[in-house]
XYZ file of C-alpha atoms in Angstrom:
359
model
C 119.839 38.282 106.553
C 116.782 38.590 103.558
C 114.350 35.639 103.939
C 115.259 32.868 101.183
C 112.728 30.890 100.214
C 112.450 28.261 97.139
C 111.154 30.020 94.229
C 111.089 27.493 91.297
C 111.608 23.584 91.957
C 115.295 23.522 92.820
C 115.879 27.410 92.902
C 116.062 29.808 95.972
C 116.689 32.746 96.368
C 117.318 35.620 98.565
C 120.661 36.185 100.735
C 123.933 34.965 98.864
C 121.169 32.976 96.236
C 121.984 34.203 93.194
C 119.877 36.584 91.366
C 117.021 35.474 89.425
C 116.774 36.823 85.914
C 113.299 36.803 84.427
C 113.393 37.098 80.721
C 109.497 38.458 80.466
C 107.710 37.388 76.616
C 104.599 39.179 78.334
C 103.215 39.534 74.692
C 106.474 40.125 72.627
C 105.239 36.974 70.401
C 102.625 38.887 67.962
C 100.298 36.287 68.808
C 102.759 33.616 68.090
C 103.293 30.572 69.595
C 106.238 30.080 67.509
C 107.296 33.311 67.912
C 106.501 32.090 71.525
C 108.334 29.281 71.529
C 112.363 31.386 69.623
C 111.636 33.347 72.666
C 111.290 30.758 75.239
C 115.151 29.076 73.340
C 116.340 32.821 73.006
C 115.660 33.116 77.318
C 116.716 29.904 77.642
C 120.319 30.519 75.425
C 120.960 33.713 76.358
C 121.070 31.774 80.625
C 118.213 33.167 81.659
C 116.412 31.853 84.790
C 112.787 31.706 83.811
C 110.500 32.805 80.851
C 107.382 34.943 81.649
C 104.480 35.804 80.302
C 101.273 37.792 80.966
C 98.030 35.936 80.450
C 94.070 37.876 80.164
C 90.515 36.643 80.452
C 90.510 39.681 78.820
C 86.552 39.786 80.457
C 87.473 39.310 84.092
C 89.930 42.230 83.166
C 88.592 45.338 80.930
C 84.820 45.852 80.827
C 82.650 46.530 77.712
C 83.362 49.923 76.827
C 87.702 49.168 77.556
C 86.901 46.892 75.094
C 84.950 48.231 72.230
C 86.870 52.098 72.459
C 88.522 52.787 69.259
C 92.159 51.223 69.047
C 93.881 53.379 66.189
C 97.658 53.426 67.716
C 100.360 52.769 65.227
C 100.696 49.258 67.787
C 97.687 48.347 66.940
C 96.668 44.821 66.355
C 92.802 44.998 65.403
C 90.129 48.720 65.266
C 89.263 48.378 68.846
C 90.831 47.794 71.703
C 89.368 44.628 72.384
C 90.140 43.525 68.987
C 94.174 43.889 69.332
C 94.303 42.559 72.819
C 92.442 39.164 71.448
C 94.720 38.499 68.787
C 98.134 38.940 71.410
C 95.692 36.406 73.768
C 97.153 32.895 73.493
C 94.724 30.519 73.956
C 94.767 27.604 77.795
C 96.091 25.906 75.165
C 98.568 27.274 73.430
C 99.822 28.174 76.862
C 100.134 23.797 78.682
C 102.286 23.699 74.812
C 104.777 26.480 75.758
C 104.862 25.564 78.889
C 106.057 21.872 77.980
C 108.178 23.348 75.670
C 109.980 25.442 78.041
C 110.248 22.191 80.217
C 111.900 20.404 77.144
C 114.468 23.137 77.007
C 114.766 23.608 80.609
C 113.770 26.456 81.731
C 110.998 27.902 84.308
C 107.982 29.115 82.573
C 105.451 31.254 84.518
C 103.172 34.461 83.481
C 101.511 37.696 85.390
C 97.799 37.314 86.708
C 96.315 39.896 84.350
C 93.306 39.115 86.787
C 91.790 36.663 89.196
C 90.773 34.037 86.027
C 93.914 34.400 84.173
C 95.165 33.632 87.869
C 92.681 30.615 88.786
C 94.230 29.081 85.963
C 97.137 29.489 86.013
C 97.175 28.147 89.552
C 95.536 24.986 87.743
C 98.502 25.318 84.711
C 101.102 24.278 88.602
C 102.915 27.378 87.398
C 106.177 27.459 90.318
C 105.252 30.841 91.367
C 102.743 34.098 90.461
C 103.829 36.928 89.062
C 101.598 40.173 90.290
C 101.971 42.889 87.514
C 101.612 46.640 88.298
C 98.524 46.927 87.257
C 97.108 44.513 90.180
C 99.303 45.281 93.268
C 96.882 47.761 94.852
C 94.162 45.222 94.245
C 93.710 43.930 97.521
C 91.405 41.669 96.938
C 92.924 39.484 94.149
C 95.514 39.745 96.029
C 94.369 37.720 98.253
C 92.914 35.568 96.337
C 96.586 35.287 94.794
C 98.199 34.894 97.655
C 95.995 32.390 99.398
C 96.620 29.987 96.720
C 99.993 28.883 98.941
C 102.290 29.456 95.582
C 105.093 32.019 95.401
C 104.787 35.085 94.604
C 106.874 38.132 92.827
C 104.900 41.570 93.129
C 105.797 44.797 90.862
C 105.149 47.598 92.270
C 105.329 50.307 89.278
C 102.501 53.097 90.540
C 102.107 53.186 93.510
C 103.320 55.182 96.810
C 105.471 53.004 99.753
C 101.728 53.434 102.313
C 100.317 51.225 99.495
C 103.128 48.363 99.006
C 103.172 48.342 103.150
C 99.962 47.085 102.619
C 100.428 45.105 99.877
C 103.179 43.346 102.183
C 100.613 43.282 105.477
C 98.034 41.585 102.943
C 100.646 38.995 101.208
C 102.025 38.482 103.994
C 98.857 37.481 106.368
C 98.426 34.466 103.535
C 101.617 33.484 102.170
C 105.513 34.476 103.532
C 107.500 33.849 100.374
C 107.226 36.759 97.907
C 109.042 39.186 96.995
C 108.236 43.118 95.864
C 109.891 43.872 92.916
C 111.266 48.315 92.181
C 109.102 49.564 88.969
C 108.480 52.627 87.211
C 106.015 52.017 84.979
C 106.934 53.461 81.849
C 107.637 52.160 78.613
C 110.231 53.267 77.792
C 111.603 54.366 80.735
C 114.236 57.258 81.010
C 116.931 56.869 83.423
C 115.669 60.056 85.741
C 112.400 57.755 86.638
C 114.094 54.850 87.442
C 114.906 55.661 91.549
C 116.647 53.217 91.979
C 117.233 53.991 95.404
C 113.585 52.624 96.334
C 115.875 49.135 95.727
C 117.251 49.928 99.361
C 114.248 51.719 100.741
C 113.151 48.550 100.224
C 115.158 46.546 101.778
C 114.982 48.263 105.051
C 111.137 48.210 104.914
C 110.803 45.332 104.442
C 114.142 42.983 105.894
C 112.066 40.198 105.801
C 111.963 39.852 102.260
C 113.925 39.678 99.011
C 114.268 42.559 97.090
C 114.440 42.810 92.831
C 113.357 45.413 89.811
C 111.749 45.106 87.319
C 112.918 47.528 84.373
C 111.024 48.726 81.355
C 114.881 50.930 80.271
C 116.293 50.594 76.964
C 119.771 48.532 77.791
C 121.310 46.933 80.601
C 123.541 49.501 82.977
C 119.786 50.164 85.237
C 119.919 46.655 85.715
C 122.996 45.929 86.108
C 123.627 48.337 89.343
C 120.682 47.456 90.694
C 122.248 43.615 90.729
C 124.768 46.052 92.421
C 122.497 47.672 94.998
C 121.245 43.980 96.085
C 118.722 42.803 94.205
C 117.630 39.319 94.127
C 115.466 39.142 91.567
C 115.549 41.309 87.898
C 113.092 40.961 85.275
C 113.074 42.929 81.451
C 111.478 42.144 78.789
C 112.860 40.373 75.320
C 112.645 40.740 72.182
C 113.359 39.320 69.027
C 113.041 42.343 66.893
C 112.700 46.182 68.398
C 111.148 47.899 65.322
C 108.183 45.171 66.028
C 104.603 46.237 66.022
C 103.742 47.279 69.808
C 105.282 49.539 72.527
C 107.298 47.163 74.769
C 109.293 45.984 72.031
C 111.693 49.391 71.758
C 112.089 49.106 75.737
C 112.495 45.511 75.501
C 116.515 43.084 74.863
C 116.920 41.286 71.797
C 119.577 38.381 72.928
C 122.685 40.264 72.707
C 121.937 42.239 75.547
C 119.976 39.751 77.719
C 123.402 37.326 77.216
C 125.356 40.421 78.542
C 122.755 41.275 80.892
C 123.157 37.923 82.695
C 126.931 37.911 82.273
C 127.668 40.686 83.623
C 124.812 40.373 87.497
C 127.052 36.883 87.118
C 130.030 39.476 87.501
C 128.681 41.948 89.680
C 127.663 39.211 91.965
C 131.072 37.415 92.531
C 132.437 40.872 92.844
C 130.279 42.235 96.165
C 131.547 38.816 98.038
C 131.662 38.656 101.984
C 131.307 42.005 102.636
C 134.486 41.276 105.399
C 137.369 43.928 104.968
C 140.162 41.985 105.341
C 144.030 41.063 103.617
C 143.205 38.248 100.773
C 145.207 35.706 99.644
C 145.517 37.530 96.346
C 146.992 40.905 97.500
C 150.215 39.082 99.008
C 152.388 39.192 96.337
C 151.494 43.068 95.950
C 151.371 42.979 99.833
C 155.690 41.151 100.227
C 156.560 43.779 97.049
C 155.222 46.907 98.506
C 153.341 46.637 101.729
C 155.438 49.252 104.081
C 156.356 48.519 107.495
C 158.350 50.153 110.302
C 162.868 50.424 109.842
C 165.277 51.933 111.825
C 166.076 56.255 110.990
C 168.993 55.921 113.313
C 171.232 53.473 114.829
C 169.196 51.770 117.871
C 171.647 50.979 120.445
C 169.740 47.347 122.601
C 168.285 48.078 125.085
C 166.842 50.960 123.730
C 163.394 52.347 124.154
C 162.281 52.725 121.173
C 160.313 56.657 120.379
C 158.476 57.562 118.070
C 161.739 59.752 115.969
C 164.223 56.726 116.001
C 161.390 54.759 113.241
C 159.818 54.947 110.156
C 157.635 53.457 107.554
C 159.317 52.311 104.209
C 159.225 49.384 101.427
C 161.803 47.423 103.670
C 163.407 43.911 103.733
C 163.625 42.417 105.257
C 159.837 42.693 106.121
C 158.904 44.483 109.715
C 156.744 45.381 111.928
C 153.806 45.658 110.200
C 153.791 49.758 109.301
C 150.105 50.000 111.222
C 151.370 48.820 114.886
C 154.006 51.740 114.415
C 152.844 53.327 117.517
C 152.370 50.192 119.586
C 156.555 50.244 120.199
C 156.857 52.850 121.162
C 158.036 52.598 124.790
C 159.987 48.956 124.183
C 162.847 47.906 123.933
C 165.217 46.843 121.122
C 166.800 43.280 122.684
C 170.030 43.956 119.679
C 171.441 46.497 118.141
C 169.539 48.087 115.042
C 171.601 49.492 112.510
C 170.022 53.177 110.378
C 167.698 52.172 107.818
C 167.356 48.495 109.315
C 164.281 46.768 109.725
C 162.713 46.889 113.091
C 161.388 42.955 113.137
C 159.235 41.424 115.695
C 162.549 39.466 117.067
C 163.607 42.482 118.591
C 161.218 44.314 120.106
C 160.456 43.248 123.303
C 157.329 42.336 124.613
C 155.802 43.011 120.945
C 153.109 40.614 119.990
C 154.865 38.990 117.336
C 151.543 37.039 116.100
C 149.884 39.618 115.764
C 147.547 40.229 112.021
C 149.246 42.991 109.133
């Protein structure tokens, strides 16, 4: 049984607990606190468990040259990459305001700390768990610092190899046992051929004592539902209010109807996964009573006859007789009464047959 732990106050993940669904707002708020609030409310209304942002302290995430490089993309909010990122970066006060709003509407609130100083701020903000974005998954000093905070962690694995993820597991585990790893491919939007959902099952084998999840950047919801069917315990998807807005993430994000349907579908899949124990269920009894087959006599069988296979057949019969799967167990046993041709062979007329056998 995979490790279970409390990811957020009162909310366990792993094992048989419901999949934890993260609505990744990221920077799709366009740098506008009011839009960010609308997205938090959208996430809540659609049934997501958590609204998540991305927090950076730009001078600690990027070097000076990276911030000063020209940025002429159609998605740009400024002439340089630094101007672009500064437009989208919400202040500390804005984060406090959004955290308070999330509490008001009743949804968990957190963010990816995109650099060490952002992690310090989020720790001060008292977020319930730390999200590690794929860009920092192989940043081992960062991982150690984050793990030592003692907060639960969710670690994406885009752009990484299994060898690196083994190191990530060992690094985090040394300081913090409460973490999950998400299969992720860092492309926006992501085509189906590059999703590689089978990595989920490989992670489940490689790291059997932690929950495994999925962070998706594909269009639509089908693949994320499949991830839940494979046993993903955390699903993270980007969300937006308008896929045509400026920003490279919007096209790979879910609008409200899609997010709501994703949540609904995952909950249906969870109910459908069941216990894994194969048996006849109570809901099948009506079908079994109507169509279930049992043993009948192919010929008239006089009292005292020792049964052979050629005397017996299998049919839908009234009344129900010995279960079809037990036909071979009747061979060599005597009948205690006459049994007419095409009549059910019932447990009561077979000497030495257990009447309590399971069907």
